[in-house]
Tab-separated table of C-alpha atoms and ligand atoms in Angstrom:
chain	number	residue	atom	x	y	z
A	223	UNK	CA	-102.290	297.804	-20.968
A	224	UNK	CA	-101.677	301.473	-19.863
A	225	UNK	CA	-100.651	303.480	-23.278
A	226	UNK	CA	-97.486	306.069	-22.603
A	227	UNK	CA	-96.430	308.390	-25.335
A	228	UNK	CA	-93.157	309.861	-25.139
A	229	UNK	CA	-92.179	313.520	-27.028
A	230	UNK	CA	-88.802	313.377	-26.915
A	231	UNK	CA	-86.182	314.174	-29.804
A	232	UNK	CA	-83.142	312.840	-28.288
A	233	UNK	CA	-83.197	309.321	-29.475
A	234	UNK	CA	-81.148	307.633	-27.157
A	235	UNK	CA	-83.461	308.884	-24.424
A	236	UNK	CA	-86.548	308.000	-26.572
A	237	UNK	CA	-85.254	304.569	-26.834
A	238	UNK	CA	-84.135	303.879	-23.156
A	239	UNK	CA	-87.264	305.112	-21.896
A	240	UNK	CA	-89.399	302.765	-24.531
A	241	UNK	CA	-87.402	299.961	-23.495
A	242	UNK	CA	-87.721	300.630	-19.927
A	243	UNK	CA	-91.878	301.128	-20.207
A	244	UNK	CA	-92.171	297.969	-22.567
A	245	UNK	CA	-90.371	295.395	-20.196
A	246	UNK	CA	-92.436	296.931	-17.578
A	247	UNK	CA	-96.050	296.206	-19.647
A	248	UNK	CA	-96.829	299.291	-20.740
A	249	UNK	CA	-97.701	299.922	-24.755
A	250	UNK	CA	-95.641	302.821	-25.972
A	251	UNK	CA	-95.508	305.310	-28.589
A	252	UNK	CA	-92.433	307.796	-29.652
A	253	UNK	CA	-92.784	311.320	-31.479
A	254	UNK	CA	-89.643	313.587	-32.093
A	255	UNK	CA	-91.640	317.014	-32.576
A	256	UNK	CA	-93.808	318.886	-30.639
A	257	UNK	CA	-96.225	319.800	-33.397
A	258	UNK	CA	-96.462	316.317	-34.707
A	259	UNK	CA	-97.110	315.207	-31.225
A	260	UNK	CA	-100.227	317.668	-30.894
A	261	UNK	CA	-101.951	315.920	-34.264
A	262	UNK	CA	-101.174	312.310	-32.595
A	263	UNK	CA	-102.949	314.000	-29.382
A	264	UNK	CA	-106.233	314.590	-31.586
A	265	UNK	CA	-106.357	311.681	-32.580
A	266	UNK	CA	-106.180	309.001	-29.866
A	267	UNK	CA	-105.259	310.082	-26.216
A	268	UNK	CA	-102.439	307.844	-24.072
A	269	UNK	CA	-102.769	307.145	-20.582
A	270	UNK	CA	-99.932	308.847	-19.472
A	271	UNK	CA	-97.976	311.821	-21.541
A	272	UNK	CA	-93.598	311.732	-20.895
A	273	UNK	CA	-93.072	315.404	-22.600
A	274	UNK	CA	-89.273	316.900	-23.146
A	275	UNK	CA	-88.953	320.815	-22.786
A	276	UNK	CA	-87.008	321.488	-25.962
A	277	UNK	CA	-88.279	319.844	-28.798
A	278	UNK	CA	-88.913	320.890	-32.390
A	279	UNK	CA	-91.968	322.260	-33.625
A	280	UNK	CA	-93.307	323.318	-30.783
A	281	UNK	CA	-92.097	323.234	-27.081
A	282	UNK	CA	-93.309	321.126	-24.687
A	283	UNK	CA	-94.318	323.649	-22.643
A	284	UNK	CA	-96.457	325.083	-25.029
A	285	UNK	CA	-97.731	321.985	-25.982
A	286	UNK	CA	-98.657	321.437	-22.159
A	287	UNK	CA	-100.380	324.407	-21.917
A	288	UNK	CA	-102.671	323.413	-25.388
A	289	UNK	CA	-103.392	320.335	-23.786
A	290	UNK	CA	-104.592	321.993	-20.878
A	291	UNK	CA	-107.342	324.158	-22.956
A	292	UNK	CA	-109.164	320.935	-24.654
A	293	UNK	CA	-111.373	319.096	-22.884
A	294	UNK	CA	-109.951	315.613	-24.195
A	295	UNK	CA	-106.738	316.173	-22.749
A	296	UNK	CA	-107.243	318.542	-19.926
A	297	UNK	CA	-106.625	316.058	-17.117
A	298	UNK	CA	-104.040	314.404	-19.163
A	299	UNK	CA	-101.185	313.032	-16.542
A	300	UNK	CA	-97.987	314.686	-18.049
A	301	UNK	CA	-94.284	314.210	-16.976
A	302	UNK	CA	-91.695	316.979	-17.995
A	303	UNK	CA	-88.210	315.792	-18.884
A	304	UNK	CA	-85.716	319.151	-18.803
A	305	UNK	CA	-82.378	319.728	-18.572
A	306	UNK	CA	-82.862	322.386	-16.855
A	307	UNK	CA	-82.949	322.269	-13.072
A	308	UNK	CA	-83.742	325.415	-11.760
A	309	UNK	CA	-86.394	326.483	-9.220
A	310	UNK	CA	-87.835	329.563	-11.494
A	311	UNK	CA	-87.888	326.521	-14.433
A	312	UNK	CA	-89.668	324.205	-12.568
A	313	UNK	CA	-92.070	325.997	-11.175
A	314	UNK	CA	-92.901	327.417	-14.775
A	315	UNK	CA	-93.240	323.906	-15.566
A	316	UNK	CA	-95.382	322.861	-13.552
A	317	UNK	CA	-97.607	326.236	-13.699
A	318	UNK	CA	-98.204	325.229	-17.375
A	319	UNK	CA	-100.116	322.140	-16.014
A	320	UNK	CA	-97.624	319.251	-16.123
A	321	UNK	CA	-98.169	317.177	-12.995
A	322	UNK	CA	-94.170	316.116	-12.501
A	323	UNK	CA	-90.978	317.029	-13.342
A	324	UNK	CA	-87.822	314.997	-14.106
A	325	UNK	CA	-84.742	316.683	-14.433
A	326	UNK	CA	-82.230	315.085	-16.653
A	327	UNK	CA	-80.056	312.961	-16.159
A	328	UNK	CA	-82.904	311.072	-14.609
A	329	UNK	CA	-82.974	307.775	-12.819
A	330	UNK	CA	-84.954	305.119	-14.913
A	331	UNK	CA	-85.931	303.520	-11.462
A	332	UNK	CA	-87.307	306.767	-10.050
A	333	UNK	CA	-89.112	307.547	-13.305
A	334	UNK	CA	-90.564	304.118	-13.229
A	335	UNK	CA	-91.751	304.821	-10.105
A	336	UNK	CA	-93.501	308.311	-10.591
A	337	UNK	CA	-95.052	307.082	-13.909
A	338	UNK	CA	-96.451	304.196	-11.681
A	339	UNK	CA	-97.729	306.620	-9.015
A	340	UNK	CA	-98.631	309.094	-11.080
A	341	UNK	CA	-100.980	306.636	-13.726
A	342	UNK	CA	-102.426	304.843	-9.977
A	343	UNK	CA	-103.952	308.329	-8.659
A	344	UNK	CA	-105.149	308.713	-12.717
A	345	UNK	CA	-106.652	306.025	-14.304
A	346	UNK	CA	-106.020	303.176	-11.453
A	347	UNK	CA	-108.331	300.813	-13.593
A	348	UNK	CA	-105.406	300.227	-15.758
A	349	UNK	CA	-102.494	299.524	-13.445
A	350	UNK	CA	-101.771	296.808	-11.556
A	351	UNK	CA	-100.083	297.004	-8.176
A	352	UNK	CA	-99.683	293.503	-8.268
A	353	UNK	CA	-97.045	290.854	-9.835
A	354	UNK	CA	-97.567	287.796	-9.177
A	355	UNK	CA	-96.031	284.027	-10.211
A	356	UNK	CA	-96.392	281.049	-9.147
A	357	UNK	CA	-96.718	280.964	-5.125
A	358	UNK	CA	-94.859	284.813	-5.153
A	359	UNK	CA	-96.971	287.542	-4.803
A	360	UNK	CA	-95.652	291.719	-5.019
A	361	UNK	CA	-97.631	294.428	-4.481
A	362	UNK	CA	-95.944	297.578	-5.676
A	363	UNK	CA	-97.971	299.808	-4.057
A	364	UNK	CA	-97.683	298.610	-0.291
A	365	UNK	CA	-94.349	296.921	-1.081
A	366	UNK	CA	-95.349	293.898	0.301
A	367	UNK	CA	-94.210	290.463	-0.649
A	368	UNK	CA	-95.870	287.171	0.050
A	369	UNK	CA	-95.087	283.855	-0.785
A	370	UNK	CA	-97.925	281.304	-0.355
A	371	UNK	CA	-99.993	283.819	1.477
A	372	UNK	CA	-97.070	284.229	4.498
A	373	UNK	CA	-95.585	287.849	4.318
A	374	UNK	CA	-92.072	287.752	3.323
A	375	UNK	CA	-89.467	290.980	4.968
A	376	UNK	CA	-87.537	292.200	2.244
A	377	UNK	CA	-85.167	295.313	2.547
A	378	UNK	CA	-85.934	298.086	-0.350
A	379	UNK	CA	-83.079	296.877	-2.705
A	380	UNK	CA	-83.946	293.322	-2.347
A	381	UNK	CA	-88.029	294.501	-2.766
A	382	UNK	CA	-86.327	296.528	-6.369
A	383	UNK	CA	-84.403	293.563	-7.315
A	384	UNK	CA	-87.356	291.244	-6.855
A	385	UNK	CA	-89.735	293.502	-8.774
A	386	UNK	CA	-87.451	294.189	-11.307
A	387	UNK	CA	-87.026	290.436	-11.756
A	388	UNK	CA	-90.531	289.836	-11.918
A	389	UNK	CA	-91.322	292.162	-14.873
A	390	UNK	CA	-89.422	290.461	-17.148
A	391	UNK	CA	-89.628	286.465	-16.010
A	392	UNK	CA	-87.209	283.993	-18.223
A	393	UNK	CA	-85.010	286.954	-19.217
A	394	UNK	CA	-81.680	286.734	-18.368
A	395	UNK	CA	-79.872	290.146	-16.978
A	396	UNK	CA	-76.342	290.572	-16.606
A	397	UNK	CA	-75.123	292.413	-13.522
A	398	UNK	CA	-74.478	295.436	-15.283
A	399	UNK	CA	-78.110	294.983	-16.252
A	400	UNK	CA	-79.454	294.447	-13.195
A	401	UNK	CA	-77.375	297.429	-11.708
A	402	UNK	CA	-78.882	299.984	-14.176
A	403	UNK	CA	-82.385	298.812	-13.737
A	404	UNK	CA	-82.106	298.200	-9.860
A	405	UNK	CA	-79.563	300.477	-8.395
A	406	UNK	CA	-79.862	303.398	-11.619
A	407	UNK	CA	-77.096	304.563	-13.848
A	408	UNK	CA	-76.037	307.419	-11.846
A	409	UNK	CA	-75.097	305.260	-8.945
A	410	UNK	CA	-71.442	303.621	-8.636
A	411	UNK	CA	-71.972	300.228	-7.404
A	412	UNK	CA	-69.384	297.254	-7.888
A	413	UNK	CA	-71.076	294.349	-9.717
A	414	UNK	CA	-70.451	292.045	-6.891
A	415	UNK	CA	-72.914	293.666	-5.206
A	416	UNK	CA	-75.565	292.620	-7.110
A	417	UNK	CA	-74.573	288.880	-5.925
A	418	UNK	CA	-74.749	290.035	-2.313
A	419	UNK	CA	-78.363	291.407	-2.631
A	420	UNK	CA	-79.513	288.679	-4.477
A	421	UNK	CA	-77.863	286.240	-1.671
A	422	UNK	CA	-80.194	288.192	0.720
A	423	UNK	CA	-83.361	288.172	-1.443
A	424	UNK	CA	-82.926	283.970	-1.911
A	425	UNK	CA	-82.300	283.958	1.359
A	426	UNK	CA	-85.693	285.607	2.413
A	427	UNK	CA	-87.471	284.309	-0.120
A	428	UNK	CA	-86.405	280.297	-0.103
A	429	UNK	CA	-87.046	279.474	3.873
A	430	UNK	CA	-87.755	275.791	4.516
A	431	UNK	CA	-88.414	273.877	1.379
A	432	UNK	CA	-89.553	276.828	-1.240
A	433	UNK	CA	-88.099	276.260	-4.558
A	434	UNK	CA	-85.975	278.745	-5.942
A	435	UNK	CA	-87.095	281.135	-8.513
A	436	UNK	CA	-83.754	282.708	-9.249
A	437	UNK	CA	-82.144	281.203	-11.878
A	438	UNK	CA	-77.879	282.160	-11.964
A	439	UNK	CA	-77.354	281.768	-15.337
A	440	UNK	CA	-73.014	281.476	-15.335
A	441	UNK	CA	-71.623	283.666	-17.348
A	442	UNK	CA	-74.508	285.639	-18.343
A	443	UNK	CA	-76.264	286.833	-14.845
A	444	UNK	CA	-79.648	285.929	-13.221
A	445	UNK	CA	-83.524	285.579	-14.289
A	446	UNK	CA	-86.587	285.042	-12.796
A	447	UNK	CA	-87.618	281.685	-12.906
A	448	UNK	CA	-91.546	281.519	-14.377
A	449	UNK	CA	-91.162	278.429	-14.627
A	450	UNK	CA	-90.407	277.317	-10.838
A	451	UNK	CA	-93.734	277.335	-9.689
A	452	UNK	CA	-94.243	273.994	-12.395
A	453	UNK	CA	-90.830	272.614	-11.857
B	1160	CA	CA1	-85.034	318.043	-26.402
């Protein structure tokens, strides 16, 4: 299980990004200062560091730079989180030695997605590529989908949908759910479009006789199925 700590004092995006990192396997820790973040770093090391700019104690571009000059954490994959967006900004942020920047608001989809490339190239003993249940296979890194072994063509929101599914089986989203994870919470997108995509991705996934494992839960939304492959 890939260990992420996040320095981050704004709780609610502490929390988000937790929740986000847990459904998707990952174990997580959360420190509000800077300087109480360095004494956690000398003591155990994370796979993967998610570092805000502004933070009490000490900033975490100072912090960055620290890292940098001991060996344990010298090659330490870091993400900055900033509000600030500007070229002179990000290019100071990166010059410190953090290997990405996110500029907030971020997308929790396209975070997802550079923490994922960003621990492969790192430490790729301790990610997967691939979820798999029952007769479906998904490999996130060559976003291809299988189902008992014959390739299945899905188009990228279907693939999202689908993987987004399959990180959490048996849980039941709601289609605002599904819209935050899937489509990001920047994007306007009517909640019946969530039905529409997830028309196409039974569609492509159920040819011939293939049970279903996309449960429509009335009222409440849609889960993954883990159990389909048994049924
Ligand atoms: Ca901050």
């Amino acid at each position: 299980m890939p260990k992420v700590l996040i320095v981050e004092d704004e709780e609610p995006i502490s929390l988000l990004l937790k929740y986000n990192l847990e459904a998707e396997g990952y174990s997580v820790e959360v420190c509000g200062r800077g300087d109480d973040a360095e004494l956690l770093l000398r003591e155990s090391v994370p796979d993967l560091l998610l570092l805000d700019w502004m933070l009490p104690g000490l900033s975490g571009i100072e912090l960055c730079r620290r890292l940098r000059m001991r060996e344990e954490t010298e090659r330490l994959p870091v993400i900055m989180l900033t509000a600030r967006g500007e070229e002179a900004e990000r290019i100071r942020g990166l010059s410190t030695g953090a290997d990405d920047y996110v500029v907030k608001p971020f997308s929790v989809p396209e975070l997802m997605a550079r923490v994922r490339a960003i621990l492969r190239r790192a430490s790729p003993e301790v990610v997967s590529t691939t979820l798999r249940s029952g007769d479906i296979e998904l490999d996130r890194e060559t976003h291809r989908v299988r189902r008992n072994a014959l390739e299945i063509h899905l188009g990228p929101t279907e693939f999202r949908l689908l993987e987004f599914l399959m990180t959490s089986p048996g849980r039941v989203f709601s289609r605002e759910q599904l819209l935050d994870g899937v489509w990001g919470h920047d994007v306007y997108v009517d909640e019946r479009t969530v039905d529409v995509h997830v028309g196409r991705l039974r569609k492509a996934l159920n040819k011939g006789r293939a049970k279903d494992p996309i449960r429509t839960v009335r009222g409440a939304g849609y889960a993954f199925n883990d159990q389909f492959a048994m049924a």
